[in-house]
GROMACS .gro file of N, CA and C in nm:
model
  480
    1MET      N    1  -2.266   5.934  -1.886
    1MET     CA    2  -2.231   5.810  -1.951
    1MET      C    3  -2.100   5.753  -1.892
    2ARG      N    4  -2.004   5.841  -1.869
    2ARG     CA    5  -1.876   5.797  -1.812
    2ARG      C    6  -1.895   5.740  -1.672
    3LYS      N    7  -1.983   5.802  -1.596
    3LYS     CA    8  -2.008   5.754  -1.460
    3LYS      C    9  -2.067   5.614  -1.462
    4ILE      N   10  -2.152   5.586  -1.557
    4ILE     CA   11  -2.215   5.453  -1.567
    4ILE      C   12  -2.109   5.348  -1.600
    5PHE      N   13  -2.020   5.379  -1.696
    5PHE     CA   14  -1.914   5.285  -1.731
    5PHE      C   15  -1.818   5.263  -1.614
    6ALA      N   16  -1.788   5.369  -1.541
    6ALA     CA   17  -1.700   5.359  -1.425
    6ALA      C   18  -1.762   5.270  -1.318
    7ILE      N   19  -1.893   5.288  -1.294
    7ILE     CA   20  -1.961   5.207  -1.193
    7ILE      C   21  -1.966   5.061  -1.236
    8ILE      N   22  -1.995   5.037  -1.364
    8ILE     CA   23  -1.998   4.899  -1.415
    8ILE      C   24  -1.860   4.834  -1.404
    9ALA      N   25  -1.754   4.909  -1.437
    9ALA     CA   26  -1.617   4.857  -1.428
    9ALA      C   27  -1.581   4.823  -1.284
   10ILE      N   28  -1.615   4.910  -1.191
   10ILE     CA   29  -1.585   4.886  -1.050
   10ILE      C   30  -1.660   4.763  -1.000
   11CYS      N   31  -1.786   4.751  -1.038
   11CYS     CA   32  -1.865   4.633  -0.998
   11CYS      C   33  -1.806   4.505  -1.056
   12ALA      N   34  -1.761   4.511  -1.181
   12ALA     CA   35  -1.703   4.392  -1.245
   12ALA      C   36  -1.574   4.351  -1.175
   13VAL      N   37  -1.490   4.447  -1.141
   13VAL     CA   38  -1.365   4.417  -1.072
   13VAL      C   39  -1.395   4.361  -0.934
   14ALA      N   40  -1.487   4.422  -0.862
   14ALA     CA   41  -1.520   4.376  -0.727
   14ALA      C   42  -1.578   4.235  -0.731
   15THR      N   43  -1.660   4.207  -0.831
   15THR     CA   44  -1.720   4.074  -0.843
   15THR      C   45  -1.615   3.969  -0.878
   16SER      N   46  -1.524   4.003  -0.967
   16SER     CA   47  -1.424   3.904  -1.008
   16SER      C   48  -1.320   3.878  -0.901
   17CYS      N   49  -1.298   3.973  -0.812
   17CYS     CA   50  -1.198   3.957  -0.706
   17CYS      C   51  -1.256   3.893  -0.581
   18GLY      N   52  -1.384   3.877  -0.574
   18GLY     CA   53  -1.446   3.819  -0.455
   18GLY      C   54  -1.410   3.674  -0.438
   19GLU      N   55  -1.420   3.626  -0.314
   19GLU     CA   56  -1.389   3.485  -0.286
   19GLU      C   57  -1.515   3.403  -0.289
   20LYS      N   58  -1.499   3.276  -0.312
   20LYS     CA   59  -1.612   3.184  -0.321
   20LYS      C   60  -1.679   3.171  -0.184
   21LYS      N   61  -1.810   3.185  -0.183
   21LYS     CA   62  -1.885   3.171  -0.059
   21LYS      C   63  -1.958   3.038  -0.061
   22GLU      N   64  -1.961   2.974   0.051
   22GLU     CA   65  -2.032   2.847   0.062
   22GLU      C   66  -2.141   2.861   0.167
   23GLU      N   67  -2.256   2.805   0.138
   23GLU     CA   68  -2.368   2.815   0.231
   23GLU      C   69  -2.350   2.715   0.343
   24LYS      N   70  -2.370   2.762   0.465
   24LYS     CA   71  -2.365   2.673   0.581
   24LYS      C   72  -2.504   2.612   0.599
   25LYS      N   73  -2.511   2.503   0.666
   25LYS     CA   74  -2.640   2.438   0.692
   25LYS      C   75  -2.728   2.522   0.783
   26GLU      N   76  -2.667   2.608   0.865
   26GLU     CA   77  -2.743   2.689   0.959
   26GLU      C   78  -2.800   2.815   0.893
   27GLY      N   79  -2.776   2.833   0.765
   27GLY     CA   80  -2.836   2.945   0.695
   27GLY      C   81  -2.741   3.062   0.673
   28GLY      N   82  -2.626   3.069   0.742
   28GLY     CA   83  -2.532   3.179   0.723
   28GLY      C   84  -2.434   3.148   0.610
   29PHE      N   85  -2.348   3.241   0.584
   29PHE     CA   86  -2.247   3.220   0.482
   29PHE      C   87  -2.109   3.218   0.548
   30GLU      N   88  -2.016   3.145   0.486
   30GLU     CA   89  -1.882   3.133   0.539
   30GLU      C   90  -1.784   3.153   0.423
   31MET      N   91  -1.681   3.229   0.447
   31MET     CA   92  -1.579   3.249   0.345
   31MET      C   93  -1.490   3.126   0.340
   32ASN      N   94  -1.461   3.079   0.221
   32ASN     CA   95  -1.373   2.964   0.205
   32ASN      C   96  -1.234   3.016   0.169
   33ARG      N   97  -1.144   3.017   0.265
   33ARG     CA   98  -1.009   3.067   0.242
   33ARG      C   99  -0.904   2.956   0.248
   34ALA      N  100  -0.950   2.835   0.245
   34ALA     CA  101  -0.856   2.723   0.254
   34ALA      C  102  -0.773   2.716   0.127
   35LYS      N  103  -0.642   2.707   0.144
   35LYS     CA  104  -0.552   2.693   0.030
   35LYS      C  105  -0.520   2.546   0.011
   36LYS      N  106  -0.512   2.510  -0.112
   36LYS     CA  107  -0.472   2.372  -0.142
   36LYS      C  108  -0.320   2.367  -0.143
   37GLU      N  109  -0.265   2.276  -0.066
   37GLU     CA  110  -0.121   2.262  -0.062
   37GLU      C  111  -0.077   2.164  -0.169
   38VAL      N  112   0.022   2.206  -0.242
   38VAL     CA  113   0.078   2.120  -0.344
   38VAL      C  114   0.214   2.075  -0.291
   39GLN      N  115   0.230   1.948  -0.273
   39GLN     CA  116   0.357   1.897  -0.224
   39GLN      C  117   0.441   1.853  -0.341
   40VAL      N  118   0.562   1.904  -0.343
   40VAL     CA  119   0.655   1.870  -0.449
   40VAL      C  120   0.755   1.772  -0.392
   41GLU      N  121   0.768   1.660  -0.457
   41GLU     CA  122   0.865   1.561  -0.413
   41GLU      C  123   1.000   1.598  -0.469
   42THR      N  124   1.100   1.606  -0.383
   42THR     CA  125   1.233   1.634  -0.432
   42THR      C  126   1.316   1.508  -0.424
   43LYS      N  127   1.390   1.488  -0.528
   43LYS     CA  128   1.475   1.370  -0.534
   43LYS      C  129   1.605   1.403  -0.463
   44SER      N  130   1.637   1.331  -0.359
   44SER     CA  131   1.757   1.358  -0.282
   44SER      C  132   1.858   1.247  -0.305
   45GLU      N  133   1.959   1.282  -0.375
   45GLU     CA  134   2.066   1.187  -0.402
   45GLU      C  135   2.177   1.216  -0.302
   46THR      N  136   2.223   1.116  -0.234
   46THR     CA  137   2.333   1.138  -0.143
   46THR      C  138   2.463   1.099  -0.212
   47VAL      N  139   2.563   1.177  -0.184
   47VAL     CA  140   2.694   1.150  -0.240
   47VAL      C  141   2.758   1.039  -0.157
   48PRO      N  142   2.809   0.936  -0.222
   48PRO     CA  143   2.864   0.824  -0.147
   48PRO      C  144   2.990   0.860  -0.070
   49VAL      N  145   3.009   0.791   0.041
   49VAL     CA  146   3.134   0.801   0.117
   49VAL      C  147   3.229   0.699   0.056
   50ASP      N  148   3.346   0.745   0.017
   50ASP     CA  149   3.443   0.654  -0.045
   50ASP      C  150   3.584   0.696  -0.005
   51LEU      N  151   3.640   0.624   0.091
   51LEU     CA  152   3.774   0.656   0.139
   51LEU      C  153   3.883   0.594   0.054
   52ASN      N  154   3.846   0.511  -0.044
   52ASN     CA  155   3.945   0.450  -0.132
   52ASN      C  156   3.968   0.529  -0.260
   53ASN      N  157   3.877   0.618  -0.292
   53ASN     CA  158   3.889   0.699  -0.414
   53ASN      C  159   3.995   0.806  -0.391
   54LYS      N  160   4.098   0.806  -0.473
   54LYS     CA  161   4.206   0.904  -0.460
   54LYS      C  162   4.187   1.024  -0.551
   55GLY      N  163   4.086   1.020  -0.636
   55GLY     CA  164   4.058   1.133  -0.723
   55GLY      C  165   4.146   1.136  -0.846
   56ILE      N  166   4.133   1.243  -0.922
   56ILE     CA  167   4.207   1.263  -1.047
   56ILE      C  168   4.300   1.381  -1.027
   57GLY      N  169   4.428   1.357  -1.040
   57GLY     CA  170   4.523   1.466  -1.024
   57GLY      C  171   4.660   1.417  -0.986
   58PRO      N  172   4.747   1.508  -0.947
   58PRO     CA  173   4.887   1.475  -0.922
   58PRO      C  174   4.914   1.400  -0.792
   59ILE      N  175   4.821   1.402  -0.698
   59ILE     CA  176   4.846   1.343  -0.566
   59ILE      C  177   4.804   1.196  -0.566
   60THR      N  178   4.900   1.109  -0.540
   60THR     CA  179   4.870   0.965  -0.534
   60THR      C  180   4.883   0.910  -0.393
   61SER      N  181   4.953   0.984  -0.306
   61SER     CA  182   4.970   0.936  -0.169
   61SER      C  183   4.991   1.054  -0.074
   62VAL      N  184   4.918   1.051   0.036
   62VAL     CA  185   4.933   1.152   0.141
   62VAL      C  186   4.940   1.076   0.273
   63GLU      N  187   5.042   1.105   0.350
   63GLU     CA  188   5.056   1.044   0.481
   63GLU      C  189   5.041   1.152   0.588
   64PHE      N  190   4.938   1.139   0.669
   64PHE     CA  191   4.921   1.231   0.781
   64PHE      C  192   4.993   1.175   0.902
   65ALA      N  193   5.066   1.260   0.971
   65ALA     CA  194   5.127   1.220   1.097
   65ALA      C  195   5.015   1.202   1.199
   66GLU      N  196   5.044   1.129   1.304
   66GLU     CA  197   4.942   1.107   1.407
   66GLU      C  198   4.901   1.240   1.471
   67GLU      N  199   4.998   1.326   1.496
   67GLU     CA  200   4.973   1.457   1.556
   67GLU      C  201   4.959   1.561   1.444
   68ILE      N  202   4.873   1.658   1.465
   68ILE     CA  203   4.856   1.765   1.367
   68ILE      C  204   4.976   1.858   1.373
   69ASP      N  205   5.031   1.892   1.257
   69ASP     CA  206   5.141   1.988   1.246
   69ASP      C  207   5.080   2.127   1.258
   70THR      N  208   5.093   2.187   1.377
   70THR     CA  209   5.024   2.314   1.405
   70THR      C  210   5.076   2.429   1.319
   71GLU      N  211   5.204   2.430   1.288
   71GLU     CA  212   5.259   2.536   1.202
   71GLU      C  213   5.201   2.526   1.062
   72MET      N  214   5.199   2.404   1.007
   72MET     CA  215   5.144   2.382   0.874
   72MET      C  216   4.994   2.414   0.874
   73ALA      N  217   4.924   2.374   0.979
   73ALA     CA  218   4.781   2.400   0.988
   73ALA      C  219   4.753   2.550   0.994
   74ALA      N  220   4.838   2.627   1.060
   74ALA     CA  221   4.821   2.772   1.068
   74ALA      C  222   4.837   2.836   0.930
   75VAL      N  223   4.935   2.788   0.854
   75VAL     CA  224   4.953   2.836   0.716
   75VAL      C  225   4.829   2.799   0.634
   76GLY      N  226   4.781   2.677   0.652
   76GLY     CA  227   4.662   2.631   0.580
   76GLY      C  228   4.538   2.710   0.618
   77GLU      N  229   4.526   2.744   0.747
   77GLU     CA  230   4.411   2.823   0.793
   77GLU      C  231   4.409   2.960   0.726
   78ALA      N  232   4.527   3.022   0.716
   78ALA     CA  233   4.535   3.154   0.652
   78ALA      C  234   4.494   3.144   0.505
   79LYS      N  235   4.540   3.042   0.437
   79LYS     CA  236   4.505   3.023   0.295
   79LYS      C  237   4.356   2.992   0.282
   80TYR      N  238   4.305   2.904   0.369
   80TYR     CA  239   4.163   2.869   0.369
   80TYR      C  240   4.076   2.993   0.391
   81SER      N  241   4.115   3.076   0.489
   81SER     CA  242   4.038   3.198   0.518
   81SER      C  243   4.038   3.294   0.401
   82ALA      N  244   4.148   3.297   0.327
   82ALA     CA  245   4.159   3.390   0.215
   82ALA      C  246   4.081   3.346   0.092
   83ILE      N  247   4.076   3.214   0.065
   83ILE     CA  248   4.017   3.172  -0.063
   83ILE      C  249   3.900   3.074  -0.053
   84CYS      N  250   3.886   3.005   0.057
   84CYS     CA  251   3.784   2.899   0.064
   84CYS      C  252   3.654   2.942   0.130
   85THR      N  253   3.661   3.040   0.219
   85THR     CA  254   3.542   3.075   0.298
   85THR      C  255   3.433   3.143   0.217
   86ALA      N  256   3.460   3.180   0.095
   86ALA     CA  257   3.354   3.235   0.010
   86ALA      C  258   3.250   3.128  -0.022
   87CYS      N  259   3.293   3.002  -0.025
   87CYS     CA  260   3.202   2.892  -0.063
   87CYS      C  261   3.186   2.785   0.044
   88HIS      N  262   3.278   2.777   0.140
   88HIS     CA  263   3.276   2.669   0.239
   88HIS      C  264   3.277   2.724   0.381
   89MET      N  265   3.199   2.659   0.467
   89MET     CA  266   3.206   2.682   0.611
   89MET      C  267   3.242   2.548   0.674
   90ALA      N  268   3.289   2.553   0.796
   90ALA     CA  269   3.329   2.429   0.861
   90ALA      C  270   3.210   2.337   0.887
   91ASN      N  271   3.104   2.390   0.946
   91ASN     CA  272   2.993   2.306   0.992
   91ASN      C  273   2.860   2.333   0.923
   92GLN      N  274   2.862   2.406   0.814
   92GLN     CA  275   2.736   2.439   0.748
   92GLN      C  276   2.754   2.439   0.597
   93ARG      N  277   2.655   2.383   0.528
   93ARG     CA  278   2.654   2.385   0.382
   93ARG      C  279   2.639   2.528   0.333
   94MET      N  280   2.712   2.560   0.231
   94MET     CA  281   2.694   2.690   0.165
   94MET      C  282   2.686   2.661   0.016
   95ILE      N  283   2.764   2.733  -0.061
   95ILE     CA  284   2.774   2.704  -0.204
   95ILE      C  285   2.837   2.568  -0.221
   96GLY      N  286   2.932   2.536  -0.135
   96GLY     CA  287   2.997   2.405  -0.134
   96GLY      C  288   2.971   2.336   0.000
   97PRO      N  289   3.016   2.211   0.010
   97PRO     CA  290   2.988   2.133   0.132
   97PRO      C  291   3.063   2.185   0.255
   98ALA      N  292   3.007   2.152   0.371
   98ALA     CA  293   3.076   2.179   0.498
   98ALA      C  294   3.200   2.089   0.501
   99LEU      N  295   3.310   2.142   0.553
   99LEU     CA  296   3.435   2.067   0.547
   99LEU      C  297   3.477   2.002   0.678
  100ALA      N  298   3.406   2.027   0.786
  100ALA     CA  299   3.437   1.957   0.911
  100ALA      C  300   3.414   1.808   0.890
  101GLY      N  301   3.508   1.728   0.930
  101GLY     CA  302   3.496   1.583   0.916
  101GLY      C  303   3.511   1.533   0.774
  102VAL      N  304   3.571   1.613   0.688
  102VAL     CA  305   3.583   1.572   0.547
  102VAL      C  306   3.660   1.441   0.532
  103TYR      N  307   3.755   1.414   0.623
  103TYR     CA  308   3.834   1.290   0.611
  103TYR      C  309   3.758   1.167   0.659
  104ASP      N  310   3.637   1.187   0.711
  104ASP     CA  311   3.549   1.074   0.740
  104ASP      C  312   3.474   1.032   0.613
  105ARG      N  313   3.475   1.120   0.512
  105ARG     CA  314   3.402   1.094   0.388
  105ARG      C  315   3.493   1.077   0.266
  106ARG      N  316   3.611   1.140   0.270
  106ARG     CA  317   3.702   1.141   0.155
  106ARG      C  318   3.844   1.110   0.199
  107SER      N  319   3.919   1.053   0.107
  107SER     CA  320   4.061   1.026   0.135
  107SER      C  321   4.139   1.157   0.128
  108PRO      N  322   4.252   1.166   0.196
  108PRO     CA  323   4.335   1.287   0.188
  108PRO      C  324   4.379   1.316   0.044
  109GLU      N  325   4.406   1.210  -0.031
  109GLU     CA  326   4.447   1.228  -0.171
  109GLU      C  327   4.334   1.292  -0.252
  110TRP      N  328   4.212   1.245  -0.228
  110TRP     CA  329   4.097   1.299  -0.300
  110TRP      C  330   4.081   1.448  -0.268
  111VAL      N  331   4.092   1.484  -0.140
  111VAL     CA  332   4.078   1.624  -0.098
  111VAL      C  333   4.184   1.710  -0.165
  112MET      N  334   4.308   1.665  -0.162
  112MET     CA  335   4.414   1.745  -0.223
  112MET      C  336   4.399   1.754  -0.375
  113ASN      N  337   4.357   1.645  -0.438
  113ASN     CA  338   4.334   1.651  -0.582
  113ASN      C  339   4.218   1.744  -0.616
  114MET      N  340   4.118   1.749  -0.532
  114MET     CA  341   4.006   1.842  -0.555
  114MET      C  342   4.054   1.986  -0.540
  115ILE      N  343   4.144   2.011  -0.446
  115ILE     CA  344   4.198   2.146  -0.427
  115ILE      C  345   4.286   2.184  -0.546
  116LEU      N  346   4.369   2.091  -0.590
  116LEU     CA  347   4.466   2.120  -0.696
  116LEU      C  348   4.411   2.108  -0.838
  117ASN      N  349   4.312   2.022  -0.858
  117ASN     CA  350   4.265   1.990  -0.992
  117ASN      C  351   4.112   1.981  -0.999
  118PRO      N  352   4.042   2.087  -0.959
  118PRO     CA  353   3.896   2.077  -0.959
  118PRO      C  354   3.838   2.057  -1.098
  119ASP      N  355   3.902   2.112  -1.200
  119ASP     CA  356   3.850   2.097  -1.336
  119ASP      C  357   3.854   1.951  -1.380
  120GLY      N  358   3.967   1.886  -1.360
  120GLY     CA  359   3.980   1.745  -1.396
  120GLY      C  360   3.890   1.656  -1.313
  121MET      N  361   3.878   1.688  -1.185
  121MET     CA  362   3.791   1.609  -1.097
  121MET      C  363   3.645   1.619  -1.142
  122LEU      N  364   3.600   1.741  -1.178
  122LEU     CA  365   3.461   1.758  -1.219
  122LEU      C  366   3.431   1.691  -1.353
  123LYS      N  367   3.534   1.664  -1.431
  123LYS     CA  368   3.514   1.596  -1.559
  123LYS      C  369   3.511   1.444  -1.543
  124GLU      N  370   3.593   1.390  -1.450
  124GLU     CA  371   3.613   1.245  -1.448
  124GLU      C  372   3.581   1.173  -1.318
  125ASP      N  373   3.584   1.243  -1.205
  125ASP     CA  374   3.566   1.175  -1.077
  125ASP      C  375   3.417   1.165  -1.042
  126PRO      N  376   3.367   1.043  -1.016
  126PRO     CA  377   3.223   1.027  -0.990
  126PRO      C  378   3.174   1.100  -0.864
  127ILE      N  379   3.255   1.109  -0.761
  127ILE     CA  380   3.214   1.179  -0.639
  127ILE      C  381   3.210   1.329  -0.665
  128ALA      N  382   3.310   1.383  -0.733
  128ALA     CA  383   3.311   1.526  -0.764
  128ALA      C  384   3.190   1.561  -0.851
  129ILE      N  385   3.157   1.475  -0.945
  129ILE     CA  386   3.041   1.498  -1.032
  129ILE      C  387   2.912   1.494  -0.949
  130ALA      N  388   2.902   1.400  -0.856
  130ALA     CA  389   2.783   1.392  -0.770
  130ALA      C  390   2.771   1.516  -0.682
  131LEU      N  391   2.882   1.565  -0.630
  131LEU     CA  392   2.880   1.687  -0.549
  131LEU      C  393   2.838   1.807  -0.635
  132TYR      N  394   2.887   1.813  -0.755
  132TYR     CA  395   2.851   1.918  -0.850
  132TYR      C  396   2.699   1.920  -0.870
  133GLU      N  397   2.640   1.804  -0.888
  133GLU     CA  398   2.495   1.793  -0.907
  133GLU      C  399   2.420   1.831  -0.778
  134GLU      N  400   2.469   1.783  -0.663
  134GLU     CA  401   2.402   1.810  -0.536
  134GLU      C  402   2.405   1.957  -0.499
  135TYR      N  403   2.511   2.026  -0.535
  135TYR     CA  404   2.527   2.167  -0.500
  135TYR      C  405   2.491   2.259  -0.616
  136ASN      N  406   2.383   2.223  -0.685
  136ASN     CA  407   2.323   2.308  -0.789
  136ASN      C  408   2.420   2.348  -0.900
  137LYS      N  409   2.506   2.255  -0.934
  137LYS     CA  410   2.602   2.274  -1.043
  137LYS      C  411   2.696   2.392  -1.020
  138ALA      N  412   2.729   2.415  -0.893
  138ALA     CA  413   2.828   2.517  -0.859
  138ALA      C  414   2.966   2.457  -0.883
  139VAL      N  415   3.046   2.526  -0.960
  139VAL     CA  416   3.179   2.476  -0.998
  139VAL      C  417   3.282   2.528  -0.898
  140MET      N  418   3.365   2.437  -0.849
  140MET     CA  419   3.476   2.479  -0.764
  140MET      C  420   3.584   2.535  -0.855
  141LEU      N  421   3.624   2.658  -0.828
  141LEU     CA  422   3.723   2.723  -0.911
  141LEU      C  423   3.864   2.677  -0.875
  142ASN      N  424   3.948   2.670  -0.976
  142ASN     CA  425   4.088   2.635  -0.954
  142ASN      C  426   4.158   2.758  -0.897
  143GLN      N  427   4.212   2.744  -0.778
  143GLN     CA  428   4.280   2.854  -0.711
  143GLN      C  429   4.430   2.858  -0.743
  144ASN      N  430   4.476   2.763  -0.824
  144ASN     CA  431   4.616   2.757  -0.866
  144ASN      C  432   4.712   2.754  -0.749
  145LEU      N  433   4.679   2.671  -0.651
  145LEU     CA  434   4.768   2.654  -0.536
  145LEU      C  435   4.881   2.559  -0.571
  146SER      N  436   4.992   2.575  -0.501
  146SER     CA  437   5.102   2.479  -0.514
  146SER      C  438   5.066   2.356  -0.432
  147GLU      N  439   5.138   2.246  -0.454
  147GLU     CA  440   5.114   2.126  -0.373
  147GLU      C  441   5.141   2.154  -0.226
  148GLU      N  442   5.240   2.237  -0.198
  148GLU     CA  443   5.273   2.272  -0.058
  148GLU      C  444   5.157   2.349   0.007
  149GLU      N  445   5.098   2.444  -0.067
  149GLU     CA  446   4.985   2.520  -0.013
  149GLU      C  447   4.863   2.430   0.006
  150ALA      N  448   4.839   2.341  -0.089
  150ALA     CA  449   4.726   2.248  -0.078
  150ALA      C  450   4.745   2.155   0.040
  151ARG      N  451   4.869   2.113   0.063
  151ARG     CA  452   4.898   2.024   0.177
  151ARG      C  453   4.872   2.098   0.308
  152ALA      N  454   4.905   2.227   0.313
  152ALA     CA  455   4.880   2.307   0.434
  152ALA      C  456   4.729   2.319   0.458
  153VAL      N  457   4.652   2.343   0.353
  153VAL     CA  458   4.506   2.350   0.366
  153VAL      C  459   4.452   2.215   0.413
  154ALA      N  460   4.504   2.107   0.356
  154ALA     CA  461   4.461   1.973   0.396
  154ALA      C  462   4.491   1.949   0.544
  155GLU      N  463   4.604   1.996   0.591
  155GLU     CA  464   4.639   1.982   0.733
  155GLU      C  465   4.542   2.063   0.819
  156TYR      N  466   4.509   2.183   0.775
  156TYR     CA  467   4.413   2.266   0.849
  156TYR      C  468   4.277   2.197   0.856
  157LEU      N  469   4.234   2.135   0.749
  157LEU     CA  470   4.104   2.068   0.748
  157LEU      C  471   4.097   1.957   0.853
  158ARG      N  472   4.209   1.903   0.892
  158ARG     CA  473   4.212   1.802   0.999
  158ARG      C  474   4.169   1.861   1.133
  159THR      N  475   4.185   1.994   1.150
  159THR     CA  476   4.154   2.057   1.278
  159THR      C  477   4.007   2.093   1.291
  160LEU      N  478   3.933   2.088   1.183
  160LEU     CA  479   3.791   2.128   1.186
  160LEU      C  480   3.704   2.025   1.253
   0.00000   0.00000   0.00000
């Protein structure tokens, strides 16, 4: 009796797992393994470029010299390597945006305010909010840098 139930169970499983067969006009059979592709439309919102937005925070004016201050940039590079590279790369998106050419998209004041006041920026600044949405709601953490350290990082970003 057990053997009969086992055979019936095996036949039922084999039958239910089989693929649909379609008859060919020539009399043979062909396995239909075509998968239906489901295309999902993704909504791609681009973050606007705005060089006039100074952001929310303590920085209201930043003046870059024509030449890069290499000493300041070296200090900024060390700070960037220590705290920023977990989320940012120069030329590739990661958790946060790529930072090469950031001054083609953002004002220096905006960049420094984002470094110094990410919490306030994410609450009130439309570009910071758009970036937050674009980067899967990843929050930029406040690293509690001084204005001098943020300025050094901003100088380093000019070299990317």
